[in-house]
Short mmCIF file of C-alpha atoms in Angstrom, two decimals:
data_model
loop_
_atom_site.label_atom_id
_atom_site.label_comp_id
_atom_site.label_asym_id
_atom_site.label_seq_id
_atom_site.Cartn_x
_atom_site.Cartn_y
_atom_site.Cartn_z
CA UNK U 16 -22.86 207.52 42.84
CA UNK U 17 -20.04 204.83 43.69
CA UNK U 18 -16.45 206.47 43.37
CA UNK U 19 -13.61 203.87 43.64
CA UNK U 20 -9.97 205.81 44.42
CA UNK U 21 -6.62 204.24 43.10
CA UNK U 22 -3.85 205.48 44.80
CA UNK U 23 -0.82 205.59 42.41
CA UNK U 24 2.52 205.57 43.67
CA UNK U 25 5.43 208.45 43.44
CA UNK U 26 7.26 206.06 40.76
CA UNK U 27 3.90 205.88 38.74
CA UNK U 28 3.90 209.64 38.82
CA UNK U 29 7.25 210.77 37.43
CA UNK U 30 6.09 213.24 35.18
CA UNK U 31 8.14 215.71 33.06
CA UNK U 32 5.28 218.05 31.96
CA UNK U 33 2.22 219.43 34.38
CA UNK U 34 0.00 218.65 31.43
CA UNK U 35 -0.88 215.28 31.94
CA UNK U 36 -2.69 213.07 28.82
CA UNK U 37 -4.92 210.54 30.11
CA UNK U 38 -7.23 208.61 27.66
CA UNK U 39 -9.57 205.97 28.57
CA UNK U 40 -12.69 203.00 27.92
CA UNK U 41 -14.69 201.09 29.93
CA UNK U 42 -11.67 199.04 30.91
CA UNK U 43 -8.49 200.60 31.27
CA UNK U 44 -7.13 204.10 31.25
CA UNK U 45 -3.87 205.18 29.62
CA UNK U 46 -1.75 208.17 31.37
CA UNK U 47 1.64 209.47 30.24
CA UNK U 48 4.04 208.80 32.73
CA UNK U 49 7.16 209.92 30.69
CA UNK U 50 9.93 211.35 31.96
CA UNK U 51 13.23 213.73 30.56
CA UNK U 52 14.99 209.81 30.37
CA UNK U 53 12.64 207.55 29.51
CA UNK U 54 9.03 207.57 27.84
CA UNK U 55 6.33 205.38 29.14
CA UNK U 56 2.68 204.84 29.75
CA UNK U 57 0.77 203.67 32.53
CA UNK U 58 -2.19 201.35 32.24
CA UNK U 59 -4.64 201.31 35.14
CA UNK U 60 -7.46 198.35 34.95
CA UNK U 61 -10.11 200.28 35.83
CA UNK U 62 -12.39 197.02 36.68
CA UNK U 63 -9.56 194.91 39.10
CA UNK U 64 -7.43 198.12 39.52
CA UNK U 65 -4.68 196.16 38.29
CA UNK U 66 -1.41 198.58 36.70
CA UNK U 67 0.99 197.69 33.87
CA UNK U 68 3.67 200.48 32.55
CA UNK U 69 4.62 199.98 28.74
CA UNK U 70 8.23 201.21 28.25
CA UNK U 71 8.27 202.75 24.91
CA UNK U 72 11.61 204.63 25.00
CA UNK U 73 14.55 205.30 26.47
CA UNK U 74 16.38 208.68 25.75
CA UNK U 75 20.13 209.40 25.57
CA UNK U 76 21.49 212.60 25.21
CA UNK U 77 20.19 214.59 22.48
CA UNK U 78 17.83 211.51 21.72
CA UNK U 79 14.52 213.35 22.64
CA UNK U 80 15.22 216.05 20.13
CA UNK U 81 15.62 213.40 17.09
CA UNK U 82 12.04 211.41 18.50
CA UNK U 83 10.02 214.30 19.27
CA UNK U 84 6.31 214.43 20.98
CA UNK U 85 4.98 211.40 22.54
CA UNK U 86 1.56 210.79 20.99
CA UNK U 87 -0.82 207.76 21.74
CA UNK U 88 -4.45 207.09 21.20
CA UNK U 89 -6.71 204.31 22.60
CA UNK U 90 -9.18 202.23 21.66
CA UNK U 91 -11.77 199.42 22.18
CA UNK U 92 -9.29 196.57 21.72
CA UNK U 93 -5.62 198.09 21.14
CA UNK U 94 -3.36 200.92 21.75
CA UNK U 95 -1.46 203.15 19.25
CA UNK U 96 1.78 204.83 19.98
CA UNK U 97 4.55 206.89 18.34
CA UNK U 98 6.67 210.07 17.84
CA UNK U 99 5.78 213.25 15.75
CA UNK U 100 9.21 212.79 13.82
CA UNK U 101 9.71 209.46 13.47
CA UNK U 102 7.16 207.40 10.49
CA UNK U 103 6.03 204.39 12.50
CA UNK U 104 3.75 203.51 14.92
CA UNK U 105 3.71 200.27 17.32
CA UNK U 106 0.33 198.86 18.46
CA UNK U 107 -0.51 197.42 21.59
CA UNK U 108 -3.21 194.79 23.64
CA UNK U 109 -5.26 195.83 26.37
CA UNK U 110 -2.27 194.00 28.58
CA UNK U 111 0.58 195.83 27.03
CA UNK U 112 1.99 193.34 24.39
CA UNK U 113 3.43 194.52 21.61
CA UNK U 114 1.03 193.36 18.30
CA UNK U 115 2.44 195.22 15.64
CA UNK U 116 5.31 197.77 14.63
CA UNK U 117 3.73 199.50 11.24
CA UNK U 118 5.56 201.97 8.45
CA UNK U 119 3.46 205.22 8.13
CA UNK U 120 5.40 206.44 5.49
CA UNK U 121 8.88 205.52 3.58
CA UNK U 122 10.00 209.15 3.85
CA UNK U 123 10.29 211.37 7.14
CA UNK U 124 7.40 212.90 8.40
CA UNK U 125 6.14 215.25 11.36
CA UNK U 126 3.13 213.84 12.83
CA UNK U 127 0.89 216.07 14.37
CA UNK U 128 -2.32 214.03 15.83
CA UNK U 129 -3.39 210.47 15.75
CA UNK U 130 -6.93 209.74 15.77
CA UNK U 131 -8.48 205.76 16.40
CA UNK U 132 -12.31 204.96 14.72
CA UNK U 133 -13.03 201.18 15.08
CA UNK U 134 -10.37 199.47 13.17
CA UNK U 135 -8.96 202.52 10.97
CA UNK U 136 -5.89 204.51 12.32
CA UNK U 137 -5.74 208.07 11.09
CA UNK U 138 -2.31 209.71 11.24
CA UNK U 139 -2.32 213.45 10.48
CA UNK U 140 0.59 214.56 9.50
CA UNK U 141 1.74 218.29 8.11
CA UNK U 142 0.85 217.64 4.40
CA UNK U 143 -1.31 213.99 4.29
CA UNK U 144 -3.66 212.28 6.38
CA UNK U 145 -2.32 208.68 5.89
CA UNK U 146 -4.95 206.01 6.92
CA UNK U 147 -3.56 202.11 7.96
CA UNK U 148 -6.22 199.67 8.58
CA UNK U 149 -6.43 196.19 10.90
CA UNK U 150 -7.80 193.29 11.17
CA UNK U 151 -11.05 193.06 13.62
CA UNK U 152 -9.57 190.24 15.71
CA UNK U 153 -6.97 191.64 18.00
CA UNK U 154 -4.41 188.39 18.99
CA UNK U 155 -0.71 188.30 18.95
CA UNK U 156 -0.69 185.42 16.02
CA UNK U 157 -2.99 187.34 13.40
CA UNK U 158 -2.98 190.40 14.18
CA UNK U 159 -2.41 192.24 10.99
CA UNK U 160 -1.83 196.22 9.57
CA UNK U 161 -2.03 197.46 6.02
CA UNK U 162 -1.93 201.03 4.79
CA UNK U 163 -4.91 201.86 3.09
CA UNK U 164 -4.81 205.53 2.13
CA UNK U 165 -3.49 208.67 1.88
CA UNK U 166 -5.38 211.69 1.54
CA UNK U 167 -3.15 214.67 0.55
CA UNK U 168 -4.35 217.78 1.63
CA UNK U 169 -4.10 221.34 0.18
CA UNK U 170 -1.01 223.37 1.88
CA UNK U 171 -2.81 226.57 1.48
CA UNK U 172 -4.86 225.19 4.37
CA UNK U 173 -2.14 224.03 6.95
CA UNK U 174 -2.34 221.31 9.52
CA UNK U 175 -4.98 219.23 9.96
CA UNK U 176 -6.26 219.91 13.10
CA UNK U 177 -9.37 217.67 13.59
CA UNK U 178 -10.99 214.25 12.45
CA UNK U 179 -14.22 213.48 13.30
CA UNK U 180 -15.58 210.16 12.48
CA UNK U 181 -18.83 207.88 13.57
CA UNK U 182 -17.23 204.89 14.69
CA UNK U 183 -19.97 202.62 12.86
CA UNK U 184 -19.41 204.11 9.65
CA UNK U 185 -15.10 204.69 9.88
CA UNK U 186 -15.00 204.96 5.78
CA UNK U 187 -17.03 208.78 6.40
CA UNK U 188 -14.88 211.32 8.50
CA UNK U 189 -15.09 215.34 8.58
CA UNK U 190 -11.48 217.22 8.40
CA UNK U 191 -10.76 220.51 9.79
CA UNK U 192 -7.64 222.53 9.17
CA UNK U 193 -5.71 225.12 10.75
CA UNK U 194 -6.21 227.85 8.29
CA UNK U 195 -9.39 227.18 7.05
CA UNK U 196 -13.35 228.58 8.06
CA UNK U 197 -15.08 225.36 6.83
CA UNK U 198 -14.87 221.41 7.51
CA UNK U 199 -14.19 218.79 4.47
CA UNK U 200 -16.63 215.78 4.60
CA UNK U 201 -15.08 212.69 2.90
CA UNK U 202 -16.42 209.04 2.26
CA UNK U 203 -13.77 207.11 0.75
CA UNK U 204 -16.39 204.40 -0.17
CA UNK U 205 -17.57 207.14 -3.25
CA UNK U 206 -14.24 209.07 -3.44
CA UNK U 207 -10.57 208.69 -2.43
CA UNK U 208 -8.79 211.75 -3.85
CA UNK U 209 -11.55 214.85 -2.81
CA UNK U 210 -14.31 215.88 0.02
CA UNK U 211 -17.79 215.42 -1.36
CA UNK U 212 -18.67 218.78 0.24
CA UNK U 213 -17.43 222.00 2.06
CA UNK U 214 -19.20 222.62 5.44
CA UNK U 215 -18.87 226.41 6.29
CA UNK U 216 -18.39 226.03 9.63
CA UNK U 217 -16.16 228.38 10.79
CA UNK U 218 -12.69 228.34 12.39
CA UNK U 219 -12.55 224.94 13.88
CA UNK U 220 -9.93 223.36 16.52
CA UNK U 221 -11.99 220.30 17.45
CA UNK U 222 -15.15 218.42 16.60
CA UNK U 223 -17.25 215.03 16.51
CA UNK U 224 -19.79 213.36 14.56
CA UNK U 225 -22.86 211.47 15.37
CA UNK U 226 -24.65 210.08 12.29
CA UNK U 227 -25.19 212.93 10.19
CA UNK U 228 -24.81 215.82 12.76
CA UNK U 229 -21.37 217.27 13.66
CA UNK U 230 -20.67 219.04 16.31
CA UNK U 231 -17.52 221.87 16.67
CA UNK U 232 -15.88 224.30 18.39
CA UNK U 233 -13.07 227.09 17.65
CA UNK U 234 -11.50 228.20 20.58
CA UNK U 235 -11.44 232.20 20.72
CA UNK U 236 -12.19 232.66 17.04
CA UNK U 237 -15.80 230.58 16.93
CA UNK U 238 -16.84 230.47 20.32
CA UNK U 239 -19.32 228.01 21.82
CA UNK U 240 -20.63 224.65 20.50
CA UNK U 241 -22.08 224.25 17.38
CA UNK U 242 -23.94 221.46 15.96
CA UNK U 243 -24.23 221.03 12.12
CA UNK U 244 -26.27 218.81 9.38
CA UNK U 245 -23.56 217.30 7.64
CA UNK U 246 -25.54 216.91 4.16
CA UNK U 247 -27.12 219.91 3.88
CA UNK U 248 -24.51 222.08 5.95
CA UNK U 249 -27.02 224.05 7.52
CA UNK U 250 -26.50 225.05 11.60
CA UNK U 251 -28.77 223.43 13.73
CA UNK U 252 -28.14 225.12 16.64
CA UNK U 253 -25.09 226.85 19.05
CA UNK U 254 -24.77 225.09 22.79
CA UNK U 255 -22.89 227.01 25.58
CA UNK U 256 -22.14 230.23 23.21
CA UNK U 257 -19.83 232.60 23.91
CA UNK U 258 -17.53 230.37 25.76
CA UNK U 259 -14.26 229.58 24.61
CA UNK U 260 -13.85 226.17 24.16
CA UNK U 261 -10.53 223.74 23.08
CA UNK U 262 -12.28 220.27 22.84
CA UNK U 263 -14.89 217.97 22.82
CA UNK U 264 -15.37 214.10 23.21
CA UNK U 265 -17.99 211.91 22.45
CA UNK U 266 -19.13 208.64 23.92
CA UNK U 267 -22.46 207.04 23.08
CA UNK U 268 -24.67 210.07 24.02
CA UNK U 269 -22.42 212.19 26.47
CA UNK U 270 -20.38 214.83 25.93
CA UNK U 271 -17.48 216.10 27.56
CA UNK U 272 -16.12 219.86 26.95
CA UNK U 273 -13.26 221.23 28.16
CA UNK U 274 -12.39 225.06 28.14
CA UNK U 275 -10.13 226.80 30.95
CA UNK U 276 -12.14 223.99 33.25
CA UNK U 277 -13.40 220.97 32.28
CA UNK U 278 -17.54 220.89 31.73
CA UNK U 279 -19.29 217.60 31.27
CA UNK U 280 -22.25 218.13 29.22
CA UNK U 281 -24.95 215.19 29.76
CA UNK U 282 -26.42 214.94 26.20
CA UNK U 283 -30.05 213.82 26.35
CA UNK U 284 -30.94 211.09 23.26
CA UNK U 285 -28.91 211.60 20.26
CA UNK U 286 -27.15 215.04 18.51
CA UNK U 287 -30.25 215.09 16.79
CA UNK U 288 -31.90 216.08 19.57
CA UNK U 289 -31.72 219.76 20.60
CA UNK U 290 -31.46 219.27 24.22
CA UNK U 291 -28.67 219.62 26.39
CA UNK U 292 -28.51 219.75 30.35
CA UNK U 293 -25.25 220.76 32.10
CA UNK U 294 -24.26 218.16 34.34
CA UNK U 295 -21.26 219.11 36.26
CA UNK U 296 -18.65 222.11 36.22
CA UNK U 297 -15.47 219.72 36.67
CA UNK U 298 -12.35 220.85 38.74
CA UNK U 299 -8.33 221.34 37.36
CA UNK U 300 -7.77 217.90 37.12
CA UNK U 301 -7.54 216.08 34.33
CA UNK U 302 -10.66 214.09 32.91
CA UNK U 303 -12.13 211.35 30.15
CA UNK U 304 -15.08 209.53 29.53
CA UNK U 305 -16.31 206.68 28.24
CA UNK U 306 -19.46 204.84 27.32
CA UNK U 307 -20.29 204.40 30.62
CA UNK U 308 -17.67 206.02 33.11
CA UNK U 309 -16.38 209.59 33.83
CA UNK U 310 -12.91 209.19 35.01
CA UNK U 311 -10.82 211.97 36.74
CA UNK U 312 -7.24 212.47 37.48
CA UNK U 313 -5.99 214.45 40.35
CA UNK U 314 -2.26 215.13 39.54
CA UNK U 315 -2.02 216.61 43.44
CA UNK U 316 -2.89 213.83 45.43
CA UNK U 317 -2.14 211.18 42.99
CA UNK U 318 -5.73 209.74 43.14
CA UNK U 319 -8.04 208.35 39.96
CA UNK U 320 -11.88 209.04 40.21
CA UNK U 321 -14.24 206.60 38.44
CA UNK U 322 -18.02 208.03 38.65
CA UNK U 323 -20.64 205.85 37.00
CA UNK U 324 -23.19 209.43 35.60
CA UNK U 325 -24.99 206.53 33.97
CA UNK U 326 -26.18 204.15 36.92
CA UNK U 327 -27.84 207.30 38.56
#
């Protein structure tokens, strides 16, 4: 198994909360590096080991209050960032230029999540889910962003919490919400304003989709993982029950769950299949994966892991 170390400098690693994000794909992963002045990401070419750090804010006094929670989300090809209380979002390249600067909404929001699935941007907000869409080629000249929908959802049910969403098929995406014991499917090819169906899944905090299985957990209140047939709703089966879980990825046919530790899950075939194999119980640092990589971040010694599981 190679394993190539980056060593990342104390400037790189100015960090203002011990709960580091890190997101990444087969080419570059994206850490939070923000401080109590400034916010900021770090991106870290995982192929030449190459670094570039997008400044994204600076804060004066007060100014954090009025922006609120850094949120970002990457992608195959670009980069979305923004704040929970402010109603844009800026978009980035792979090399940290600036493509676009999009209006979520005209009227003040509080953005809770941010979710990317091939070339639609889902921003979940308290009351909508508003959807902006972009063009496939990704180039400073024509680049472009339009707002496509936006799905108001029922108060009674609170936040959205979730999206889950096959990449291949980005018009068909599963919602969860914070006070609710079932998942929403939608396909806004057949219907923009309602779900097509209820799923009965249970308290749900997290949760993917593969074709037409889904797969979800619910923390405390719906422990384990559970895998679902999204057009019947029947449960297929329950994977690592009784644990409590807080979230799950999904890249290509690996899985990776995290819970007081991270656990990567090797997923044999497809969520159709029915068997899973345990690969590795992972340590307190923090951890991604992507189609082909899993990448680890040890805060401590300032050090980023790349294992290639799928060369062994």
């Amino acid at each position: 198994m190679e394993l190539f170390e980056l060593g990342l400098n104390a400037w790189d690693f100015n960090f203002i909360n011990k709960c580091v994000a890190m997101q990444c794909n087969d080419d570059i992963a994206a850490i939070d590096t923000s401080t109590k002045y400034e916010a900021k990401l770090l991106l870290v070419n995982l192929r030449g080991h190459g670094r570039i750090i997008i400044q994204l804010e600076a804060f004066e006094q007060n100014n954090r209050n009025k922006m609120g929670r850094l949120f970002f989300e990457l992608g195959t090809k670009f980069l979305v960032t923004g704040f929970s209380l402010r109603n844009k979002i800026k978009i980035w390249n792979m090399h940290g230029e600036l493509l676009s600067v999009s209006i979520v909404s005209t009227s003040q929001i509080f953005v809770t999540d941010c979710k990317l699935f091939s070339n639609r941007i889902f921003i979940m907000s308290k009351e909508n889910v508003y959807i902006l869409q972009t063009s496939y080629e990704v180039n400073k000249k024509s680049f472009r962003v339009r707002n496509d929908t936006i799905l108001g959802c029922n108060k009674n049910l609170g936040n959205v919490d979730s999206i889950a969403c096959d990449p291949k098929r980005p018009s068909e995406f599963l919602t969860s919400h914070e006070r609710a014991g079932f998942a929403l499917h939608w396909n806004l090819d057949q219907e923009k304003k309602r779900p097509l169906r209820t799923i009965m899944t249970g308290f749900v905090v997290d949760m993917v989709k593969q074709e037409n299985i889904l797969a979800t957990i619910g923390f405390e209140d719906n422990p384990g993982l559970k895998l679902w047939n999204i057009e019947t709703g029947n449960h297929i089966k329950t994977v690592m029950d009784g644990l409590w879980l807080s979230s799950v990825k999904l890249q290509g046919n690996h899985l990776l769950v995290s819970m007081h530790a991270d656990k990567s899950l090797e997923k044999v075939g497809t969520l159709e299949d029915k068997h899973f194999k345990e690969r590795e119980t992972l340590g307190e640092e923090v951890h991604d994966i992507t189609p082909s990589k899993l990448v680890s971040l040890d805060i401590a010694s300032s050090v980023l892991q790349i294992k290639d599981y799928w060369k062994e």
